[in-house]
Structures are given as C-alpha cells and as structure tokens.
Amino acid sequence: MAAPSLAPPRLLPSGDTAITVEFCRIIDELANHRVLALDRALAEEPIEGVTETVPTYRSLLVHYDPVRIGFEELAERLSALARLPVAPATRARRWRIPVAYGGEHGIDLEDVAKTLNMTPDDIVARHAGGDYRVAMIGFTPGWSYLSGLDSSLRIPRLQSPRLLTPSGMISIGGLQAGIQCLGGPSGWRLLGRTAVRTYQLHRDPVFLLEPGDAITFYAVDGKQFAEQERAAAHGEWVAQLVTP
Amino acid sequence: MSKLVVTAVGPVTSVQDGGRSGAQRYGLPPGGAADRLALAAGNCLVGNPPFAAAIEIGPFSTSFTVREGRVRVALTGAARSADVSGRPVSFNESCTFGDGDSLTLGVARDGTFSYLAIEGGVKGEPMFGSLAVLARAGLGSPFPRPLQAGDVLDVEAATTGAEHGIELPGQDDGPIRIVMGPQDDEFGEATGLFLGSEWKISATSDRMGYRLEGPIIEHLHGHNIVSDGTVNGSIQIPGNGQPIVLMPDRGTSGGYPKIATVMTADLGRFAQIPVGRGFRFKSVTVAEAQAEARAMADLLRTLPGRVRAVRNTDIDDALRNANIAGTAVNAFDSGTWQT
C-alpha cells in the first residue's frame, strides 16, 4: 500500500512523556493508514516504557514513561518502525449505523442543502451512500472522526460553534464526518441523529468503535429512531456488526 | 465503616486519584489529581498507596462531618485555614476525628487545590482502574460529578496508632518550565513574545484547561490544524491568541496548534498557581525535562521514607479519658511525646 518514496514522519516531542509521530499536517487517507499501521505494529510488538497510543488523522501520539525509556531511544525505534512497509489491517470490522436524518434530528440538513445547491434527499443519499473509516476517536469519549466523506459535501464549520448539541449527532465539517456520542459544543453541521452509543458505561464493550473500523450509514425514520433509543438505553449496541 | 459527610462545598471539589490510562484512544482523558505530589503526600500520611482516591478541594471553603466512628485524614496541597471545632488542624500531618466532629476549611491561600486523604481511601467502583471524577463523561465514583453538600462518603474506620507528619522539599517558585512543540513552528516571532511575557491564569479556568491572559500570540498560518493528540500540559493557542494549558480533564485531541508543553515535574506547581497571579514560562530541552521527571518519580517513590510519627493517638485518648488532656496537649507541643 505504501510507496517506498513516502516521506519519513517527523518525531516531535509533546513534553517529556509523549512523542507525536507526525506523518503530515493535512487529512490524507494514506497518512491515516500509516498512522494506524504504526499503531498496530506497536500493539503487536510493544516497546518497553510505552504506556498508550492515540491515533489521529495524521499522527500517532505515543505516551511513555521517561523513567523507563528516554526520548532519543524511543524516537529512534519509532522512526525505524514507521519506515517499515504498511501492512493492511488483518481484521477490518464493518459497522452499519442507523441515522434519523433531517427535521428535529438533523436541524442543519435544509441549510446544508441550500448552501450546497442540492435537495435534502441528495445530501442524505450522498452521506448515507459513503464508505467511511474511523480515522480517529478523540476530544470527548467516543467522538468518532470519519474519513471518506463525499467531497461534494464539503462545507465549512459554523462561524460560531453551538455551545450545546444533543448526544448522538451525525455531523459534517470540512472534509470530516463525525459520530458525536456525548452532547457538547460543536461547530459541525448536524445532519441527523443516531441511537448508537459509541460510549456507554456498564455496557460491554464500553467503547463500540475502534480506530480503523469501516462504517456505513442507513436512514431510519423517527419511529424507528425512538425504538432504537429505547434499545440503546438497555445496553443494546443498535449498530450492526457486518464483518466481525 | 465510618462516614464522611460533605456539609458545605464550593465548585470544583471532587474525588480524584492517579487517573486512568489506556482509553485516550477512545477519547477518554486520564483525569486524576491536578497536583499529584500533594495527593501522594496526603496518602502516605494515612498509610495509603500514593495515588489512592482522595478529595481534591477547589479554592473555596468546604466542610465535612464525621459519622459512625473515627476517621483518619491528612490535608496537603494549597494552604488554608483548617479547624475541628475551633482546634486548628495542621497541613502535612495526619489527624483523627471522632464521631460528630466537623472539619472546616477556609479558602485556599497561595494555591488552588488542597487534598483530603482518608485512611483506607474513598470507597467506590473503579472504571478503567480509577475513581477519578470526569463529570463530562458521567464518570467517577462514588458520585460521577463534583461533590455536593449532603453527599456521604463511606470510609474505613480509623486504626489506632501514631499520627504522622511529612517534610516536603521546598518548592521552586521560578518560571514554569516547558518543552517547545509539537507545533511551535506555527508561531515564528510570536514564540519570543510567548516566552518573554508575564501571564496570568483567568478565572474561567477549570480542570479541562487553564486559560491564560497576556499578550496576543499570533499564528503564522491561521489557527486551525487537523486534530492532533494532546497531553497534560499541552499549551494550545486558539483563534483569539490567548493560550490554554490543557489539564487532566482535557480533550484527548484538539484542533489548535500547540506551541509548547508544561514539563511533567512542573504540572502540579502550575496547577496550584492562583487566579490572577503573574508567572512566566521558561523553555528547557526534552533531556532536562526528563531528568526533572525522573527526579520527581524518585521523590514520589521515597515519600514513605519522609514520613515521621508526630504523636500517638492511643496516648492522646488515654490522657483525654483521664481528663488531663490540656496538660497532655502542652506536653505534645514541647515534643515530649514525639517518637
């Protein structure tokens, strides 16, 4: 997958207990593959002193204990690992996630359609028709950032972010698509809502999605959404796992 | 079992411990005590593991009442007035309260967070190995939120035996040391302004982030970056040019460039800087910061060796029961009973 001519990543100190392995500064599918491949390599052959890793769109944040390994040694070993050819993921999980689009569930759908000169149905068809991957999870628990948004749906974030959006928002911002689990501030455009909880305490697993998982969406109506909400409240996944 | 009842409390007072790890890849920050050294010192004084759960008390007045038995506690961190029914309580020393005693704490002086460590720790259900409260995620135990008046914490009944004190090394009050990066190249000449200026912590700060007030730090290429991972102490510069230092309840990723990171050994000292007090940053190398991090780890490991018995509660009780407590207290003050 990775061509040998790819630029080596930059190894940047994030203080004295983490290294940012930065592949690029833009959203790039190949860079994200390399991030996830390095993450897998570290999981398969752990380096003594590395405490946890956080994959993002374009970098892998490697947390470590400076009592057990120093910056220079770890940077060298990460650099060598990152130069290895990118092996495809051996296990790609695929999820189908229901979305109630528009209306009270997706208050920006009409406005997004107007801005992009399409009908709301066009927007839904393009959004639900996409093949996404979880590029990273971050900011708040379960907030899943997806790559794979149709470029015709590229739209700037709101000038002024909303201070509080509901839980379960399916949203887009720039070239990013998202599943926001918890309610909170967001400047992204809200297209719909899902009953799927990517983070739910006292459920097994607490976190449903992993970086690297494949995602497709399908539309449900308000009544189905309400039923799925009840099921989710009882700890059901609601999301369908297509390829375990 | 005994009970510790929260009778009055301000905001930002919550159960905190050493925090959780392993779930940052799912967006769950580590949380945990803002001043880890103060937490560990308090726990050592009551015989707990260093990062056991304790009560992290924000800058405002707070009071507790003991029910159903005796409770041994120790106060560390930001100094403030502390008394039990008018009898002053010392910081950095354990003490034991009886059923019905009330501990009253004033507002923090010269700091932000005090820690009330309790012998046997706080009872609760850990999630990802921690009781630390992260209200945003509905996480933490025994309450998934900051403490409120009326909350009752189950705690171990105090064992008998000596009370303990600890001498902590004097704290450096120099600049807060930082490691530049990972996106310091987004700032150019503004880096000099950042390093050369005096900063103040804004009153709008919380356990997620400390907002700083000072000169505007301008970006070279705008303030949006593609979201990138964060650590405790990341200093991000949002669109308004006013830095935000990310604290234990931070977002695990952020979309603003990070000019620098507060070094681990200075994180607790930074967290204790009171709102409105001026301070400066100083850039150090990763190697220097790591040497300090290792020294801090050594200090944490050797804390139990710094603990000394200060007086014996059994004797205290015997004297009190014999109704000669007043004499005994004087004797303690002169050090007669110190071991």
mmCIF file of C-alpha atoms in Angstrom, chain A residues 26-244:
data_model
loop_
_atom_site.group_PDB
_atom_site.id
_atom_site.type_symbol
_atom_site.label_atom_id
_atom_site.label_comp_id
_atom_site.label_asym_id
_atom_site.label_seq_id
_atom_site.Cartn_x
_atom_site.Cartn_y
_atom_site.Cartn_z
ATOM 1 C CA ILE A 26 -3.419 17.568 6.267
ATOM 2 C CA ILE A 27 -6.215 14.988 6.129
ATOM 3 C CA ASP A 28 -4.854 12.285 3.887
ATOM 4 C CA GLU A 29 -6.132 8.734 3.568
ATOM 5 C CA LEU A 30 -2.688 7.238 3.076
ATOM 6 C CA ALA A 31 -1.224 9.117 6.036
ATOM 7 C CA ASN A 32 -4.036 7.777 8.233
ATOM 8 C CA HIS A 33 -3.278 4.242 7.001
ATOM 9 C CA ARG A 34 0.331 4.742 8.035
ATOM 10 C CA VAL A 35 -0.764 6.070 11.460
ATOM 11 C CA LEU A 36 -2.960 3.034 12.068
ATOM 12 C CA ALA A 37 -0.279 0.662 10.752
ATOM 13 C CA LEU A 38 2.299 2.088 13.187
ATOM 14 C CA ASP A 39 -0.295 1.810 15.956
ATOM 15 C CA ARG A 40 -0.841 -1.875 15.099
ATOM 16 C CA ALA A 41 2.897 -2.521 14.916
ATOM 17 C CA LEU A 42 3.310 -1.089 18.418
ATOM 18 C CA ALA A 43 0.416 -3.192 19.725
ATOM 19 C CA GLU A 44 1.925 -6.348 18.236
ATOM 20 C CA GLU A 45 5.466 -5.682 19.430
ATOM 21 C CA PRO A 46 5.228 -3.371 22.420
ATOM 22 C CA ILE A 47 8.188 -1.174 23.285
ATOM 23 C CA GLU A 48 9.088 -1.230 26.994
ATOM 24 C CA GLY A 49 8.050 2.077 28.555
ATOM 25 C CA VAL A 50 5.290 2.955 26.053
ATOM 26 C CA THR A 51 2.111 3.362 28.101
ATOM 27 C CA GLU A 52 -0.568 4.073 25.490
ATOM 28 C CA THR A 53 -1.039 5.349 21.948
ATOM 29 C CA VAL A 54 -3.570 7.737 20.420
ATOM 30 C CA PRO A 55 -4.044 7.545 16.648
ATOM 31 C CA THR A 56 -5.256 10.719 14.924
ATOM 32 C CA TYR A 57 -5.930 11.552 11.261
ATOM 33 C CA ARG A 58 -2.315 12.352 10.592
ATOM 34 C CA SER A 59 -0.190 11.472 13.603
ATOM 35 C CA LEU A 60 0.283 8.864 16.291
ATOM 36 C CA LEU A 61 0.697 10.216 19.811
ATOM 37 C CA VAL A 62 2.867 7.795 21.780
ATOM 38 C CA HIS A 63 2.698 8.250 25.570
ATOM 39 C CA TYR A 64 5.663 6.843 27.509
ATOM 40 C CA ASP A 65 7.265 6.768 30.923
ATOM 41 C CA PRO A 66 10.545 8.713 30.869
ATOM 42 C CA VAL A 67 11.770 6.660 33.830
ATOM 43 C CA ARG A 68 11.740 3.580 31.577
ATOM 44 C CA ILE A 69 12.781 4.962 28.183
ATOM 45 C CA GLY A 70 14.265 8.270 27.029
ATOM 46 C CA PHE A 71 13.185 10.458 24.123
ATOM 47 C CA GLU A 72 16.177 9.694 21.869
ATOM 48 C CA GLU A 73 15.897 5.916 22.128
ATOM 49 C CA LEU A 74 12.126 5.853 21.676
ATOM 50 C CA ALA A 75 12.250 8.301 18.743
ATOM 51 C CA GLU A 76 14.815 6.105 17.017
ATOM 52 C CA ARG A 77 12.774 2.949 17.490
ATOM 53 C CA LEU A 78 9.521 4.603 16.354
ATOM 54 C CA SER A 79 11.272 6.043 13.345
ATOM 55 C CA ALA A 80 12.513 2.580 12.345
ATOM 56 C CA LEU A 81 9.028 1.069 12.819
ATOM 57 C CA ALA A 82 7.419 3.838 10.767
ATOM 58 C CA ARG A 83 9.773 3.114 7.850
ATOM 59 C CA LEU A 84 8.515 -0.466 7.506
ATOM 60 C CA PRO A 85 6.059 -1.157 4.667
ATOM 61 C CA VAL A 86 2.444 -0.563 5.658
ATOM 62 C CA ALA A 87 0.702 -3.890 6.106
ATOM 63 C CA PRO A 88 -3.058 -3.821 5.557
ATOM 64 C CA ALA A 89 -5.176 -4.392 8.641
ATOM 65 C CA THR A 90 -5.780 -8.107 9.076
ATOM 66 C CA ARG A 91 -9.141 -7.550 10.710
ATOM 67 C CA ALA A 92 -11.413 -4.872 9.273
ATOM 68 C CA ARG A 93 -14.638 -4.649 11.246
ATOM 69 C CA ARG A 94 -17.559 -3.113 9.379
ATOM 70 C CA TRP A 95 -20.496 -1.471 11.102
ATOM 71 C CA ARG A 96 -23.907 -0.357 9.802
ATOM 72 C CA ILE A 97 -25.165 2.622 11.758
ATOM 73 C CA PRO A 98 -28.782 3.874 11.595
ATOM 74 C CA VAL A 99 -29.415 7.612 11.208
ATOM 75 C CA ALA A 100 -32.633 9.618 11.519
ATOM 76 C CA TYR A 101 -31.887 12.412 9.038
ATOM 77 C CA GLY A 102 -33.309 15.923 8.997
ATOM 78 C CA GLY A 103 -36.124 17.589 10.888
ATOM 79 C CA GLU A 104 -35.654 17.792 14.652
ATOM 80 C CA HIS A 105 -32.942 15.103 14.417
ATOM 81 C CA GLY A 106 -30.779 16.976 11.914
ATOM 82 C CA ILE A 107 -31.504 20.667 12.160
ATOM 83 C CA ASP A 108 -28.855 21.747 9.625
ATOM 84 C CA LEU A 109 -29.903 19.417 6.782
ATOM 85 C CA GLU A 110 -32.084 22.008 4.977
ATOM 86 C CA ASP A 111 -29.480 24.720 5.341
ATOM 87 C CA VAL A 112 -26.646 22.459 4.142
ATOM 88 C CA ALA A 113 -28.767 21.501 1.111
ATOM 89 C CA LYS A 114 -29.372 25.169 0.280
ATOM 90 C CA THR A 115 -25.716 26.098 0.698
ATOM 91 C CA LEU A 116 -24.540 23.213 -1.485
ATOM 92 C CA ASN A 117 -27.322 23.762 -4.031
ATOM 93 C CA MET A 118 -28.809 20.290 -3.624
ATOM 94 C CA THR A 119 -32.027 18.853 -2.224
ATOM 95 C CA PRO A 120 -32.057 17.427 1.313
ATOM 96 C CA ASP A 121 -32.622 13.988 -0.268
ATOM 97 C CA ASP A 122 -29.430 14.425 -2.327
ATOM 98 C CA ILE A 123 -27.485 15.209 0.829
ATOM 99 C CA VAL A 124 -28.902 12.164 2.637
ATOM 100 C CA ALA A 125 -28.210 9.903 -0.353
ATOM 101 C CA ARG A 126 -24.620 11.105 -0.615
ATOM 102 C CA HIS A 127 -23.994 10.929 3.130
ATOM 103 C CA ALA A 128 -25.648 7.514 3.633
ATOM 104 C CA GLY A 129 -24.053 6.206 0.436
ATOM 105 C CA GLY A 130 -20.499 6.860 1.659
ATOM 106 C CA ASP A 131 -17.994 4.254 2.759
ATOM 107 C CA TYR A 132 -16.265 5.599 5.863
ATOM 108 C CA ARG A 133 -13.458 4.606 8.125
ATOM 109 C CA VAL A 134 -12.911 5.611 11.752
ATOM 110 C CA ALA A 135 -9.794 7.730 11.300
ATOM 111 C CA MET A 136 -9.566 8.650 14.975
ATOM 112 C CA ILE A 137 -11.537 8.924 18.185
ATOM 113 C CA GLY A 138 -10.908 11.947 20.317
ATOM 114 C CA PHE A 139 -11.890 15.142 22.029
ATOM 115 C CA THR A 140 -14.590 13.538 24.196
ATOM 116 C CA PRO A 141 -15.299 9.839 24.878
ATOM 117 C CA GLY A 142 -16.459 8.017 21.754
ATOM 118 C CA TRP A 143 -16.376 11.079 19.438
ATOM 119 C CA SER A 144 -15.524 9.294 16.195
ATOM 120 C CA TYR A 145 -13.933 11.206 13.325
ATOM 121 C CA LEU A 146 -14.552 9.535 9.979
ATOM 122 C CA SER A 147 -12.709 9.764 6.695
ATOM 123 C CA GLY A 148 -14.420 9.046 3.375
ATOM 124 C CA LEU A 149 -16.918 11.935 3.151
ATOM 125 C CA ASP A 150 -18.033 12.610 -0.450
ATOM 126 C CA SER A 151 -16.126 15.759 -1.461
ATOM 127 C CA SER A 152 -19.347 17.337 -2.783
ATOM 128 C CA LEU A 153 -20.474 17.536 0.861
ATOM 129 C CA ARG A 154 -17.525 19.680 1.921
ATOM 130 C CA ILE A 155 -18.907 22.618 3.894
ATOM 131 C CA PRO A 156 -17.226 24.995 6.357
ATOM 132 C CA ARG A 157 -17.986 24.695 10.049
ATOM 133 C CA LEU A 158 -20.342 27.210 11.626
ATOM 134 C CA GLN A 159 -18.835 30.665 12.178
ATOM 135 C CA SER A 160 -19.762 30.398 15.810
ATOM 136 C CA PRO A 161 -19.972 26.919 17.336
ATOM 137 C CA ARG A 162 -23.123 25.874 19.174
ATOM 138 C CA LEU A 163 -22.407 25.659 22.887
ATOM 139 C CA LEU A 164 -24.524 22.561 23.394
ATOM 140 C CA THR A 165 -25.590 19.954 20.861
ATOM 141 C CA PRO A 166 -27.537 16.806 21.791
ATOM 142 C CA SER A 167 -25.962 13.346 22.077
ATOM 143 C CA GLY A 168 -25.770 11.008 19.083
ATOM 144 C CA MET A 169 -25.216 13.702 16.455
ATOM 145 C CA ILE A 170 -24.266 12.676 12.924
ATOM 146 C CA SER A 171 -22.459 15.693 11.564
ATOM 147 C CA ILE A 172 -20.062 17.006 8.938
ATOM 148 C CA GLY A 173 -17.437 19.759 8.987
ATOM 149 C CA GLY A 174 -14.956 20.497 6.212
ATOM 150 C CA LEU A 175 -13.982 17.108 4.781
ATOM 151 C CA GLN A 176 -14.679 15.381 8.066
ATOM 152 C CA ALA A 177 -17.706 13.357 9.078
ATOM 153 C CA GLY A 178 -18.441 12.514 12.657
ATOM 154 C CA ILE A 179 -20.418 10.488 15.144
ATOM 155 C CA GLN A 180 -20.633 12.582 18.302
ATOM 156 C CA CYS A 181 -21.585 10.401 21.217
ATOM 157 C CA LEU A 182 -21.976 12.834 24.101
ATOM 158 C CA GLY A 183 -23.711 16.171 23.912
ATOM 159 C CA GLY A 184 -21.425 19.184 23.944
ATOM 160 C CA PRO A 185 -20.165 22.166 21.978
ATOM 161 C CA SER A 186 -19.773 21.701 18.218
ATOM 162 C CA GLY A 187 -19.343 23.871 15.155
ATOM 163 C CA TRP A 188 -20.140 20.993 12.788
ATOM 164 C CA ARG A 189 -23.343 20.802 10.688
ATOM 165 C CA LEU A 190 -25.918 18.458 12.182
ATOM 166 C CA LEU A 191 -27.442 16.181 9.515
ATOM 167 C CA GLY A 192 -29.115 13.608 11.729
ATOM 168 C CA ARG A 193 -29.055 11.604 14.890
ATOM 169 C CA THR A 194 -28.235 8.006 15.746
ATOM 170 C CA ALA A 195 -29.319 5.939 18.736
ATOM 171 C CA VAL A 196 -25.959 4.137 18.645
ATOM 172 C CA ARG A 197 -23.842 4.980 21.668
ATOM 173 C CA THR A 198 -20.186 4.731 20.787
ATOM 174 C CA TYR A 199 -19.508 5.196 24.532
ATOM 175 C CA GLN A 200 -21.758 3.688 27.148
ATOM 176 C CA LEU A 201 -20.760 2.896 30.689
ATOM 177 C CA HIS A 202 -21.749 -0.515 32.085
ATOM 178 C CA ARG A 203 -22.104 -1.970 28.567
ATOM 179 C CA ASP A 204 -19.710 -4.482 27.087
ATOM 180 C CA PRO A 205 -17.775 -3.058 25.379
ATOM 181 C CA VAL A 206 -17.849 0.446 26.852
ATOM 182 C CA PHE A 207 -16.446 1.774 23.556
ATOM 183 C CA LEU A 208 -18.062 0.297 20.445
ATOM 184 C CA LEU A 209 -15.802 1.590 17.685
ATOM 185 C CA GLU A 210 -12.051 1.259 17.172
ATOM 186 C CA PRO A 211 -9.837 3.436 15.003
ATOM 187 C CA GLY A 212 -9.652 1.697 11.608
ATOM 188 C CA ASP A 213 -13.217 0.267 11.693
ATOM 189 C CA ALA A 214 -15.286 0.635 8.488
ATOM 190 C CA ILE A 215 -18.658 2.415 8.754
ATOM 191 C CA THR A 216 -21.740 2.735 6.554
ATOM 192 C CA PHE A 217 -24.922 4.590 7.442
ATOM 193 C CA TYR A 218 -28.548 3.790 6.650
ATOM 194 C CA ALA A 219 -31.588 6.013 7.050
ATOM 195 C CA VAL A 220 -34.316 5.284 9.590
ATOM 196 C CA ASP A 221 -37.500 7.225 10.344
ATOM 197 C CA GLY A 222 -38.412 8.952 13.591
ATOM 198 C CA LYS A 223 -40.381 5.986 14.903
ATOM 199 C CA GLN A 224 -37.524 3.543 14.322
ATOM 200 C CA PHE A 225 -35.146 6.017 15.923
ATOM 201 C CA ALA A 226 -37.340 6.179 19.038
ATOM 202 C CA GLU A 227 -37.411 2.349 19.269
ATOM 203 C CA GLN A 228 -33.649 2.171 18.815
ATOM 204 C CA GLU A 229 -33.175 4.785 21.521
ATOM 205 C CA ARG A 230 -35.073 2.556 23.947
ATOM 206 C CA ALA A 231 -32.991 -0.466 22.954
ATOM 207 C CA ALA A 232 -29.757 1.504 23.347
ATOM 208 C CA ALA A 233 -30.833 2.675 26.791
ATOM 209 C CA HIS A 234 -30.982 -1.017 27.763
ATOM 210 C CA GLY A 235 -27.410 -1.533 26.630
ATOM 211 C CA GLU A 236 -28.045 -2.904 23.123
ATOM 212 C CA TRP A 237 -25.467 -1.941 20.521
ATOM 213 C CA VAL A 238 -28.103 -0.976 17.904
ATOM 214 C CA ALA A 239 -25.254 -0.753 15.378
ATOM 215 C CA GLN A 240 -24.947 -3.868 13.224
ATOM 216 C CA LEU A 241 -21.573 -5.573 13.042
ATOM 217 C CA VAL A 242 -21.358 -6.802 9.446
ATOM 218 C CA THR A 243 -17.877 -8.305 9.324
ATOM 219 C CA PRO A 244 -16.728 -9.419 12.741
#
